[in-house]
């Protein structure tokens, strides 16, 4: 169990030497986003296709306060967690009543609702243009406008998020959520209030997403409209599936692969989404379980061979 | 082509590979074209690229004896993606000169990157804020001020149609639409116009029937659209289908010219009046040469998109020439107040606002029988270059470096 | 008042298209139980195929006949080669697959037809409009309304009055039972997917002269199709039709008074209904 953690720590330390600070920062932010989603997808078995709702809402609210009220970084992050959790509570309440396909489509459609509200409320969100001018306040004398300084902050917060998520999934709550994923009826029969636990998973996932959203806004200095759009929601799902939703570390690998791919391949070929689509199809047909699964398969194979 | 591929692959590796310090070659001038290949303006990006490339190749990809490295990035017509990729090009490739993007809303976000990273930024679009409320020392605006555009369109349209007092507006719902709408209404006041309706639609809208019905219900004398590209084509088509035109005139206030007109059937173009930043029949030596070369290379005449990219690049190069230096701040200082005889004739960059002062064109489309050839869509019937009056100028202090 | 009637008429016209999309998606989600995120792309393919066929043979009517069949064939190929393997895979992988498919189709459209929007006029006989008193309405839109309505009715009759239709409906209710009764469940799935694809394709083909073509034209339709199905009740075919019309009319009527909110209204209506009736308008439970 220790080994993956060591690898993650190594990645955090080495990544900024290999890629630009901004991209490295974005990777960890996306990983936090993925951790939140995977609590729902991997651990509870809920395919939430609207996580951008919480990510984007938190980004807008915290961004607005950062820009016009000059709040500090940790206040902003607190706001992000709060808004993420609250919006997840609202959406979750509407969605946990349903299961399966219905659930997926509901999360998607509610995401669209939030998107169009953000689109129309131009006086606050800037609509199509987004909300630029988000500052990165200093703290304790540290100027986070320096890319490296911000990277250190974000990666530290990422490690904190990873630790928190690990505690959650290893706790009794985590076990209950997994039990719900395995067999909802049995969990109900055992006396657990399944909808309530699903809602709790939603809220926690929303909190993580909101946290990531605020960090994203501060990274790029802008809250773009697409941060609350369904493409964003889709991206985090796909990244997590590619990494492997069955593991705590899947979203991390997924984030690394996805962001690296989308940034480097897009420079080469404008039609790179075609390759992305093909990658999805290949993963589904041959590599279900994602990179984590493929890796453990290779690991087991090589062990057998030796 | 091979060399380009190799360069591209190297660029990709470099993008994710090594920090800029290790890679940049000090003698190269890296110029970024932020042109969309995906998203709402996916069809415009390639056109912009053509124009910019032509302007650079005219100089043999060199200026001041130094080689120019031209790189492009797909902004996806989204603020987040564009700012991200612009920063990556600046930090990773050492780009110090940026032209684009195409969307006004995205440009506002990119302009902030220019300010933060201290790179020269030339942009063409309908938002007045780049040379207005959000002006700063690093960004320049090529397109005519929305005031100039509105004045040219409204004044000249009213000259030809003095009785058309009831106007209905159909406006794209973002920075560009808002700016132009504001001035159409301002200028309209002087003509005693009554704006019976003004509806906003999202960028990329394709279902115009609801908007058109609403317009029809207001019984206007004229419908003026303030939108662009696919939106303008879709709107014009529906306005025709619902029988508003050709009975009442339709104005495309800020059109891309050829690129939109070519998508409209001759019936739809009847009683169509077009305001544009560039039309291919413009009579200047530079324009004639450009149109000739463009047509030879690509088959159709250029519209606003490639011409803007072409002209912005030429202006930027003129700045290099005048400054005799490739330092960003020297080029900026050279551009301030520069006067050239370029694509649109006499063009000047105003130092206080970084607004390019140049003519705006007003066209009237021809009926099918009057067309001399397949692409003879319209005649330029007027130009206007009234600059933004002082009382509207929102750029109070362009600031320092 | 005239504006209101005009908008209602318009709403019914767009609502019919929404109903077609929703019906196709309801069939696929109901029978195959997969989230088909490629449904919007199939719509776009239908439009592009129409324009290509009409460009090649010069006849709109033939194009309208052939293009959706092309999409149906594409649907069969997709189901056979890919989706068939995923029935036991879980919704997340089905989603990833269909989304990947949507990306591939979208990008192929750009590669083949280019990123620029294409205009396509309706056939000469359907150009121009009719004065209906309260509004002047384009002939082609009336045609689309009629054809879409006819298709909806035909699909309905097929599902309600034919034996195979009954099998399909039974498949929505209880797949195991149907296969236990000796019916080839795999063929059922293929037919269902092909039919759903056909409906999406013909919706796209019909829309081409109205909205013009652009590679992203399927993306908005995807969202709307999902709303229609969620609102109508999953697997509920009558519900999909009713929901499509409701949404079309709501969008058009709101546009008359608060234009900017007309698209958001679609999702607001869905959220409002689901709050009161989580199973949708006609869903059971």
PDB file of C-alpha atoms in Angstrom, chain A residues 271, chain C residues 45 48-49 52 104-115 118:
ATOM      1  CA  UNK A 271      -8.312  16.899 -35.167  1.00  0.00           C
TER       2      UNK A 271
ATOM      3  CA  UNK C  45     -24.435  12.391 -39.808  1.00  0.00           C
ATOM      4  CA  UNK C  48     -24.444  15.588 -43.816  1.00  0.00           C
ATOM      5  CA  UNK C  49     -25.461  12.421 -45.644  1.00  0.00           C
ATOM      6  CA  UNK C  52     -24.021  14.633 -49.935  1.00  0.00           C
ATOM      7  CA  UNK C 104     -14.877  10.090 -33.744  1.00  0.00           C
ATOM      8  CA  UNK C 105     -17.979  10.839 -35.815  1.00  0.00           C
ATOM      9  CA  UNK C 106     -17.717  14.555 -35.147  1.00  0.00           C
ATOM     10  CA  UNK C 107     -14.100  14.725 -36.164  1.00  0.00           C
ATOM     11  CA  UNK C 108     -14.676  12.549 -39.230  1.00  0.00           C
ATOM     12  CA  UNK C 109     -17.362  15.000 -40.321  1.00  0.00           C
ATOM     13  CA  UNK C 110     -14.801  17.791 -40.109  1.00  0.00           C
ATOM     14  CA  UNK C 111     -12.207  15.719 -41.938  1.00  0.00           C
ATOM     15  CA  UNK C 112     -14.608  14.793 -44.740  1.00  0.00           C
ATOM     16  CA  UNK C 113     -16.734  17.904 -45.081  1.00  0.00           C
ATOM     17  CA  UNK C 114     -14.566  20.564 -43.474  1.00  0.00           C
ATOM     18  CA  UNK C 115     -15.280  22.754 -40.469  1.00  0.00           C
ATOM     19  CA  UNK C 118     -22.804  24.464 -45.127  1.00  0.00           C
TER      20      UNK C 118
END
